[in-house]
Amino acid sequence: MIRLYHVPLSPFCRKVRLSLAEKRLEVELVEERYWERDPDFIRRNPAGKVPILKIDGLTLSESAAICEYLEERYPDPPLMPRNPAARHEVRRLVGWFDDKFHNEVTSKLLYERVNKKITKQGYPDSGNVKAGARAIKFHLQYLGWLLDERRWLAGPELTLADFAAAAHLSSLDYISDVDWNLNPTVRDWYAKIKSRPAFRSLLADAVPGFPPPAHYADLDF
Amino acid sequence: MIRLYHVPLSPFCRKVRLSLAEKRLEVELVEERYWERDPDFIRRNPAGKVPILKIDGLTLSESAAICEYLEERYPDPPLMPRNPAARHEVRRLVGWFDDKFHNEVTSKLLYERVNKKITKQGYPDSGNVKAGARAIKFHLQYLGWLLDERRWLAGPELTLADFAAAAHLSSLDYISDVDWNLNPTVRDWYAKIKSRPAFRSLLADAVPGFPPPAHYADLDF
C-alpha cells in the first residue's frame, strides 16, 4: 500500500498527488499536522516537512526527489520528456514554481491567509498579501508567454512542470486568489489540466473553516 | 566553449562548478552582478538568479536542473548512483541543503554578512546571525550522524549530495562561520572533499573587501 502524509492545500503535496494519480498509483492519504512536530513525524522526515511518501518499503521526502523517483520506478505514463535539454526545461520550470513562485506568491497569499490561522500564528500581514497579489500577475503573464508558443508549459507534452504550476495555482484558487480573467491562454491551460481525472482528488479537498468558492471545483469555471 | 555566469560565494554556483570540474568540463567563469538586474542578464534567465550555464548551444538555469543535465549529458564520472532509491537519497540531501540549510543557515550568515554589504542593503541583522549560528550546529550534527554510517553523504560513493553540502559549507568557511571542531567525522569528510582537484577553483576565490581566513584554502586545516 502506498501512503502519503500530506496537507491538503500544500502545493508540494499536490504535485506528488497529481503525479501518483496520473500514473494510476492508488494512495492512502494521511493528513499530517506537521506544525505539531509529532516525534513519529520527525522520525519519518527529520526535515519536518510534508509530503512524505511510503512506497516500495521506502520512506521518501522532498517533493522534487519523490517525483523523480516515481518517474524512474513508474515511467508509464511519462511526465518527463527523454531529451536532456527538454528534461532541463521541465526541471527549470518545476524549480521556478517551487522556489520563485513559492517565495513571491504562495507564501505571501496562501500561507498568510490560511496556514497562519491553522497553525495559530496570528493574522495575515497585509504588506505580504499585497506583494503576493502584485507578484502573481507577473507570473501569470510569464505562463501566458510560455503557453503562446507551447501546448503545455515545457513543450508539446504534459509534464511535471504543468503539475508543479497547477499545484500552486489550484491551492491559490481554493482561496480565490487567482484572477483567471487576466490571461485567457492561461485560463484555457488550467481548464484543460483541471479536467484530467488526476485532478479529481484535489477538487474534492475541503479545509475546515475555509470553504472553497463555487468555481473551485467547477470544470467550466 | 562552456560559460558559467556566477557569483563566487554562491553555494548554488559552487555546486555547479564542482560538478563541471569533477566531470573535467572546462568552463569560462563570468561574474554576474545579479543585483543590478542588467537586461542581458534577465534575458538569459527571467528568474534573475545565478548560476546560468551556457553549454551545448543552450542557456540553462536553476542549479538542480543544471546538475541533472550535466549528469545526463556527461555521465562520466557519475555523480549519481543508478538505483532509484539511492538516487532519491541523493536528491533528498541536495534538497536538504539547497532548501532547509539555505533558509536556516546560509541566508542567515553569508547573506547577512556578505551579500547585504556587496549589494548595499545595509547592515547584518544580529538576530538572523545568531539564529544561523545556532542552526548550523544542528546541521553539522545531522551530517555527522549520516557520516557515521556512510563513507559519503548519500552512500558509498561521492555524489551531488556531497557537492551540495560542501558548496554551502565552503562558502560559510570563507567567512569563518564553520566550527570544524564540533564534529571530527564531518571535519574528515570535508578534508577529503576539499583535497579533490575539483575543489581548487573554489579555494582560489577572493571577494574584494572580504579576505578569506588562512585556514580556508589550507588542505590541512
Coordinates of C-alpha atoms in Angstrom, one line a residue:
Chain A
M1 CA 0.0 0.0 0.0
I2 CA 1.2 3.5 -0.9
R3 CA 0.7 6.1 1.8
L4 CA 1.2 9.9 1.5
Y5 CA 1.5 12.1 4.6
H6 CA 0.2 15.4 3.4
V7 CA -1.6 18.7 4.0
P8 CA -4.5 19.3 1.6
L9 CA -3.6 22.8 0.3
S10 CA 0.2 22.3 0.2
P11 CA 1.4 22.7 -3.4
F12 CA 4.3 20.4 -2.8
C13 CA 1.9 17.6 -1.7
R14 CA -0.5 18.4 -4.5
K15 CA 2.3 18.0 -7.1
V16 CA 3.0 14.5 -5.7
R17 CA -0.7 13.6 -5.6
L18 CA -1.1 14.7 -9.3
S19 CA 2.0 12.5 -10.3
L20 CA 0.7 9.5 -8.4
A21 CA -2.8 9.9 -9.9
E22 CA -1.6 10.4 -13.4
K23 CA 0.4 7.2 -13.1
R24 CA -2.7 5.5 -11.6
L25 CA -0.9 4.6 -8.4
E26 CA -3.6 4.3 -5.7
V27 CA -2.6 6.1 -2.5
E28 CA -3.9 6.3 1.1
L29 CA -3.8 10.0 2.1
V30 CA -3.0 10.8 5.8
E31 CA -3.3 14.4 7.0
E32 CA -0.2 15.4 8.9
R33 CA -0.3 18.3 11.4
Y34 CA 3.3 19.0 10.7
W35 CA 3.4 22.1 12.9
E36 CA 2.7 20.0 16.0
R37 CA 6.1 18.2 15.3
D38 CA 5.0 14.8 16.5
P39 CA 8.1 12.6 17.2
D40 CA 6.9 9.9 14.7
F41 CA 6.6 12.5 12.0
I42 CA 10.1 13.8 12.7
R43 CA 11.4 10.3 12.5
R44 CA 9.8 9.8 9.1
N45 CA 11.4 13.1 7.9
P46 CA 14.0 14.9 10.0
A47 CA 13.4 18.0 7.8
G48 CA 10.0 18.3 9.5
K49 CA 8.1 18.8 6.2
V50 CA 5.4 17.2 4.1
P51 CA 5.0 15.5 1.7
I52 CA 6.3 12.1 3.0
L53 CA 5.6 9.1 0.7
K54 CA 5.7 5.5 1.9
I55 CA 6.2 3.3 -1.2
D56 CA 8.1 0.1 -2.1
G57 CA 9.2 -0.3 1.5
L58 CA 10.9 3.2 1.5
T59 CA 10.1 6.4 3.2
L60 CA 10.7 9.3 0.8
S61 CA 10.7 13.1 1.3
E62 CA 11.4 16.3 -0.7
S63 CA 8.7 16.6 -3.3
A64 CA 11.1 17.1 -6.3
A65 CA 13.1 13.9 -5.2
I66 CA 9.8 12.0 -4.8
C67 CA 8.6 12.9 -8.3
E68 CA 11.9 11.9 -9.9
Y69 CA 11.7 8.6 -8.0
L70 CA 8.1 8.0 -9.3
E71 CA 9.3 8.8 -12.8
E72 CA 12.2 6.3 -12.6
R73 CA 10.2 3.5 -11.0
Y74 CA 6.9 4.0 -12.7
P75 CA 7.8 5.5 -16.1
D76 CA 4.4 4.9 -17.7
P77 CA 2.8 7.3 -18.5
P78 CA 5.8 9.6 -18.6
L79 CA 5.8 13.0 -17.0
M80 CA 9.3 13.9 -18.4
P81 CA 10.5 14.0 -22.0
R82 CA 13.5 11.9 -23.0
N83 CA 15.9 14.5 -24.4
P84 CA 18.3 16.1 -21.8
A85 CA 17.6 19.7 -22.9
A86 CA 13.8 19.1 -22.7
R87 CA 14.2 17.5 -19.3
H88 CA 16.2 20.5 -18.2
E89 CA 13.3 22.8 -19.2
V90 CA 10.9 20.7 -17.2
R91 CA 13.1 20.8 -14.1
R92 CA 13.8 24.5 -14.6
L93 CA 10.1 25.3 -14.5
V94 CA 9.4 23.0 -11.5
G95 CA 12.2 25.0 -9.8
W96 CA 10.6 28.2 -10.9
F97 CA 7.3 27.3 -9.2
D98 CA 8.6 25.6 -6.1
D99 CA 11.2 28.3 -5.4
K100 CA 10.4 31.6 -7.1
F101 CA 6.6 31.4 -7.3
H102 CA 6.5 29.8 -3.9
N103 CA 8.5 32.7 -2.3
E104 CA 6.9 35.5 -4.2
V105 CA 3.3 34.3 -4.3
T106 CA 2.2 31.1 -2.4
S107 CA 4.0 32.0 0.8
K108 CA 2.6 35.6 0.7
L109 CA -1.0 34.7 0.0
L110 CA -1.8 31.1 1.0
Y111 CA 0.5 31.0 4.0
E112 CA -0.6 34.4 5.2
R113 CA -4.4 33.7 4.8
V114 CA -4.6 30.0 5.6
N115 CA -1.5 28.5 7.2
K116 CA -1.1 31.2 9.8
K117 CA -4.7 30.7 11.0
I118 CA -4.5 26.9 11.1
T119 CA -1.1 26.9 12.9
K120 CA -2.3 29.7 15.2
Q121 CA 0.5 32.1 14.2
G122 CA -1.7 35.2 14.1
Y123 CA -3.2 37.4 11.4
P124 CA -2.2 37.9 7.8
D125 CA 0.4 40.6 7.2
S126 CA -1.3 42.9 4.8
G127 CA 2.1 44.0 3.2
N128 CA 2.8 40.4 2.3
V129 CA -0.7 39.9 0.9
K130 CA -0.4 42.9 -1.2
A131 CA 3.1 41.9 -2.5
G132 CA 1.7 38.4 -3.3
A133 CA -1.3 39.8 -5.2
R134 CA 1.0 42.0 -7.3
A135 CA 3.6 39.3 -8.0
I136 CA 1.0 36.7 -9.2
K137 CA 0.1 39.0 -12.1
F138 CA 3.7 38.9 -13.4
H139 CA 3.8 35.1 -13.0
L140 CA 0.5 34.6 -14.9
Q141 CA 1.9 36.8 -17.7
Y142 CA 5.0 34.6 -17.8
L143 CA 2.9 31.5 -18.0
G144 CA 0.9 33.0 -20.8
W145 CA 4.0 34.0 -22.7
L146 CA 5.3 30.3 -22.4
L147 CA 1.9 29.0 -23.5
D148 CA 1.7 31.3 -26.5
E149 CA 4.4 29.1 -28.0
R150 CA 3.7 25.7 -26.4
R151 CA 0.8 23.3 -26.0
W152 CA 1.9 22.5 -22.4
L153 CA 4.2 24.6 -20.2
A154 CA 7.5 22.8 -21.0
G155 CA 6.7 21.8 -24.6
P156 CA 4.3 19.6 -26.6
E157 CA 3.6 17.1 -23.9
L158 CA 2.1 17.3 -20.4
T159 CA 5.0 17.1 -17.8
L160 CA 5.8 17.6 -14.2
A161 CA 6.2 21.3 -14.9
D162 CA 2.4 21.6 -15.6
F163 CA 1.7 19.7 -12.3
A164 CA 4.0 22.0 -10.3
A165 CA 2.4 25.1 -11.7
A166 CA -1.2 23.7 -11.3
A167 CA -0.4 22.6 -7.8
H168 CA 0.4 26.1 -6.7
L169 CA -2.4 27.7 -8.7
S170 CA -5.0 25.3 -7.5
S171 CA -4.2 26.0 -3.9
L172 CA -4.4 29.7 -4.5
D173 CA -7.7 29.2 -6.5
Y174 CA -9.1 27.5 -3.4
I175 CA -8.9 30.9 -1.6
S176 CA -10.0 32.8 -4.8
D177 CA -6.5 34.4 -5.2
V178 CA -6.2 33.7 -9.0
D179 CA -7.8 36.2 -11.4
W180 CA -8.4 33.9 -14.4
N181 CA -9.6 36.8 -16.5
L182 CA -6.1 38.2 -16.7
N183 CA -4.9 35.8 -19.4
P184 CA -7.2 33.7 -21.5
T185 CA -4.4 31.4 -22.6
V186 CA -3.5 30.5 -19.0
R187 CA -7.2 30.0 -18.2
D188 CA -7.6 27.6 -21.1
W189 CA -4.5 25.7 -20.0
Y190 CA -5.8 25.4 -16.4
A191 CA -9.3 24.3 -17.7
K192 CA -7.5 21.5 -19.6
I193 CA -5.4 20.3 -16.7
K194 CA -8.3 20.7 -14.2
S195 CA -10.5 18.3 -16.3
R196 CA -8.0 15.5 -16.1
P197 CA -9.0 12.5 -13.9
A198 CA -5.8 13.0 -11.9
F199 CA -7.2 16.4 -10.6
R200 CA -10.4 15.0 -9.1
S201 CA -9.0 14.3 -5.6
L202 CA -7.7 17.9 -5.4
L203 CA -11.1 19.3 -6.3
A204 CA -12.7 17.3 -3.6
D205 CA -10.5 18.8 -0.8
A206 CA -12.2 20.7 1.9
V207 CA -10.3 22.6 4.7
P208 CA -12.4 23.2 7.8
G209 CA -13.0 26.9 8.3
F210 CA -12.1 27.7 4.7
P211 CA -15.0 26.7 2.4
P212 CA -13.8 26.8 -1.3
P213 CA -15.6 29.2 -3.7
A214 CA -18.2 27.7 -6.1
H215 CA -15.9 28.0 -9.1
Y216 CA -13.1 26.0 -7.4
A217 CA -14.4 22.5 -8.4
D218 CA -16.3 23.7 -11.5
L219 CA -14.7 22.4 -14.7
D220 CA -16.4 25.2 -16.6
F221 CA -15.2 28.0 -14.3
Chain B
M1 CA 33.1 26.9 -25.0
I2 CA 31.2 26.4 -21.8
R3 CA 30.5 29.6 -19.8
L4 CA 29.1 30.0 -16.3
Y5 CA 27.6 33.3 -15.1
H6 CA 28.1 33.1 -11.4
V7 CA 28.9 34.8 -8.0
P8 CA 32.0 33.4 -6.3
L9 CA 30.5 32.6 -2.9
S10 CA 27.0 31.5 -4.1
P11 CA 26.6 27.9 -3.0
F12 CA 24.3 27.2 -5.9
C13 CA 27.0 28.3 -8.3
R14 CA 29.7 26.4 -6.4
K15 CA 27.7 23.2 -6.7
V16 CA 27.6 23.6 -10.5
R17 CA 31.3 24.5 -10.6
L18 CA 32.2 21.3 -8.6
S19 CA 30.1 19.2 -10.9
L20 CA 31.7 20.7 -14.0
A21 CA 35.2 20.3 -12.6
E22 CA 34.6 16.7 -11.4
K23 CA 33.5 15.8 -14.9
R24 CA 36.6 17.6 -16.3
L25 CA 34.5 20.1 -18.3
E26 CA 36.5 23.3 -18.8
V27 CA 34.5 26.4 -18.1
E28 CA 34.9 30.2 -18.5
L29 CA 33.7 31.9 -15.3
V30 CA 31.9 35.3 -15.7
E31 CA 31.0 37.2 -12.6
E32 CA 27.4 38.4 -12.7
R33 CA 26.3 41.4 -10.6
Y34 CA 22.8 39.9 -10.5
W35 CA 21.5 42.6 -8.1
E36 CA 22.0 45.2 -10.8
R37 CA 19.5 43.4 -13.0
D38 CA 21.2 44.1 -16.3
P39 CA 18.7 43.5 -19.2
D40 CA 21.0 41.0 -20.9
F41 CA 21.1 39.0 -17.7
I42 CA 17.3 39.0 -17.3
R43 CA 17.1 37.8 -20.9
R44 CA 19.5 34.9 -20.1
N45 CA 17.3 34.0 -17.0
P46 CA 14.0 35.7 -16.4
A47 CA 14.2 34.4 -12.8
G48 CA 17.0 36.9 -12.3
K49 CA 19.2 34.4 -10.5
V50 CA 22.7 32.8 -10.9
P51 CA 24.0 30.3 -11.9
I52 CA 23.4 30.4 -15.6
L53 CA 25.3 27.9 -17.8
K54 CA 25.9 28.3 -21.5
I55 CA 26.6 24.8 -22.9
D56 CA 25.9 22.8 -26.0
G57 CA 24.2 25.8 -27.5
L58 CA 21.7 26.1 -24.6
T59 CA 21.3 28.6 -21.8
L60 CA 20.5 26.7 -18.6
S61 CA 19.4 28.0 -15.2
E62 CA 18.3 26.5 -11.8
S63 CA 21.3 24.8 -10.3
A64 CA 19.5 21.5 -9.6
A65 CA 18.2 21.3 -13.2
I66 CA 21.7 22.2 -14.5
C67 CA 23.4 19.4 -12.4
E68 CA 20.8 16.9 -13.7
Y69 CA 21.5 18.0 -17.2
L70 CA 25.3 17.6 -16.8
E71 CA 24.7 14.1 -15.3
E72 CA 22.6 13.0 -18.3
R73 CA 24.8 14.5 -21.0
Y74 CA 28.2 13.9 -19.4
P75 CA 27.6 10.8 -17.2
D76 CA 31.3 10.0 -16.7
P77 CA 32.4 10.2 -13.9
P78 CA 28.9 9.6 -12.4
L79 CA 27.7 11.9 -9.5
M80 CA 24.5 9.9 -9.1
P81 CA 24.1 6.2 -8.3
R82 CA 22.0 4.1 -10.6
N83 CA 19.3 2.6 -8.3
P84 CA 16.2 4.8 -8.0
A85 CA 16.1 4.6 -4.2
A86 CA 19.7 5.6 -3.9
R87 CA 19.1 8.4 -6.5
H88 CA 16.2 9.6 -4.3
E89 CA 18.5 9.8 -1.3
V90 CA 21.0 12.0 -3.3
R91 CA 18.2 14.3 -4.4
R92 CA 16.7 14.4 -0.9
L93 CA 20.0 15.6 0.5
V94 CA 20.6 18.1 -2.3
G95 CA 17.1 19.5 -1.4
W96 CA 18.0 19.4 2.3
F97 CA 21.0 21.7 1.7
D98 CA 19.6 23.9 -1.0
D99 CA 16.3 24.5 0.8
K100 CA 16.5 23.8 4.5
F101 CA 20.2 24.5 5.2
H102 CA 20.0 27.5 2.8
N103 CA 17.0 29.0 4.7
E104 CA 18.2 28.3 8.2
V105 CA 21.9 28.8 7.8
T106 CA 23.4 30.2 4.6
S107 CA 20.8 33.0 4.2
K108 CA 21.2 33.9 7.9
L109 CA 25.0 34.0 7.9
L110 CA 26.5 34.5 4.5
Y111 CA 23.7 36.7 3.1
E112 CA 23.6 38.9 6.2
R113 CA 27.4 39.3 6.5
V114 CA 28.5 39.4 2.8
N115 CA 25.6 39.8 0.3
K116 CA 24.0 42.7 2.2
K117 CA 27.2 44.6 2.1
I118 CA 28.0 43.9 -1.5
T119 CA 24.5 44.7 -2.7
K120 CA 24.4 47.8 -0.4
Q121 CA 21.3 46.6 1.5
G122 CA 22.6 47.7 4.9
Y123 CA 24.0 46.0 8.0
P124 CA 23.7 42.4 9.2
D125 CA 20.6 41.7 11.3
S126 CA 22.1 40.3 14.6
G127 CA 19.0 38.2 15.3
N128 CA 19.4 36.4 12.0
V129 CA 23.2 35.9 12.5
K130 CA 22.5 34.4 15.9
A131 CA 19.8 32.1 14.6
G132 CA 22.1 30.9 11.8
A133 CA 25.0 30.3 14.2
R134 CA 22.7 28.2 16.3
A135 CA 21.2 26.3 13.4
I136 CA 24.5 25.3 11.8
K137 CA 25.3 23.2 14.9
F138 CA 22.2 21.1 14.4
H139 CA 23.1 20.6 10.7
L140 CA 26.7 19.6 11.4
Q141 CA 25.3 17.0 13.9
Y142 CA 23.0 15.7 11.2
L143 CA 25.9 15.4 8.8
G144 CA 28.0 13.6 11.4
W145 CA 25.1 11.2 12.0
L146 CA 24.8 10.4 8.3
L147 CA 28.6 10.0 8.0
D148 CA 28.8 7.6 11.0
E149 CA 27.1 5.1 8.7
R150 CA 28.3 6.1 5.3
R151 CA 31.6 6.8 3.5
W152 CA 30.0 9.7 1.6
L153 CA 26.8 11.7 2.5
A154 CA 24.4 9.6 0.4
G155 CA 26.1 6.3 0.5
P156 CA 29.4 4.5 -0.5
E157 CA 30.2 6.8 -3.4
L158 CA 30.8 10.6 -3.8
T159 CA 27.6 12.2 -5.3
L160 CA 26.0 15.5 -5.9
A161 CA 24.8 15.4 -2.3
D162 CA 28.4 15.9 -1.1
F163 CA 28.9 18.7 -3.6
A164 CA 25.7 20.5 -2.4
A165 CA 26.8 20.2 1.2
A166 CA 30.4 21.2 0.5
A167 CA 29.2 24.2 -1.6
H168 CA 27.3 25.7 1.3
L169 CA 29.9 24.8 3.9
S170 CA 32.8 26.1 1.8
S171 CA 31.0 29.5 1.4
L172 CA 30.5 29.7 5.1
D173 CA 34.1 28.6 5.8
Y174 CA 35.2 31.6 3.7
I175 CA 33.8 33.8 6.4
S176 CA 34.9 31.5 9.3
D177 CA 31.4 30.5 10.2
V178 CA 32.0 26.8 10.4
D179 CA 33.4 25.4 13.7
W180 CA 35.2 22.3 12.4
N181 CA 35.9 21.2 15.9
L182 CA 32.3 20.4 16.6
N183 CA 32.4 17.0 14.8
P184 CA 35.6 15.2 13.8
T185 CA 33.7 12.9 11.3
V186 CA 32.4 15.9 9.4
R187 CA 35.8 17.5 9.5
D188 CA 37.4 14.4 8.0
W189 CA 34.7 14.3 5.3
Y190 CA 35.4 18.0 4.4
A191 CA 39.2 17.5 4.4
K192 CA 38.6 14.6 1.9
I193 CA 36.4 16.6 -0.4
K194 CA 38.4 19.8 -0.1
S195 CA 41.5 17.9 -1.4
R196 CA 39.9 16.9 -4.6
P197 CA 41.2 18.6 -7.8
A198 CA 37.6 19.8 -8.5
F199 CA 37.8 22.0 -5.4
R200 CA 40.8 24.0 -6.4
S201 CA 39.0 26.8 -8.2
L202 CA 36.8 27.4 -5.1
L203 CA 39.8 27.7 -2.9
A204 CA 41.3 30.3 -5.1
D205 CA 38.2 32.6 -4.9
A206 CA 38.8 36.0 -3.5
V207 CA 36.0 38.5 -2.8
P208 CA 37.1 42.2 -2.6
G209 CA 36.6 43.5 0.9
F210 CA 36.3 40.0 2.4
P211 CA 39.8 38.4 2.6
P212 CA 39.4 34.7 3.5
P213 CA 40.9 33.3 6.7
A214 CA 44.2 31.4 6.4
H215 CA 42.6 28.0 7.0
Y216 CA 40.2 28.5 4.1
A217 CA 42.5 27.2 1.4
D218 CA 44.6 25.1 3.7
L219 CA 44.1 21.4 2.9
D220 CA 45.4 20.5 6.4
F221 CA 43.1 22.9 8.2

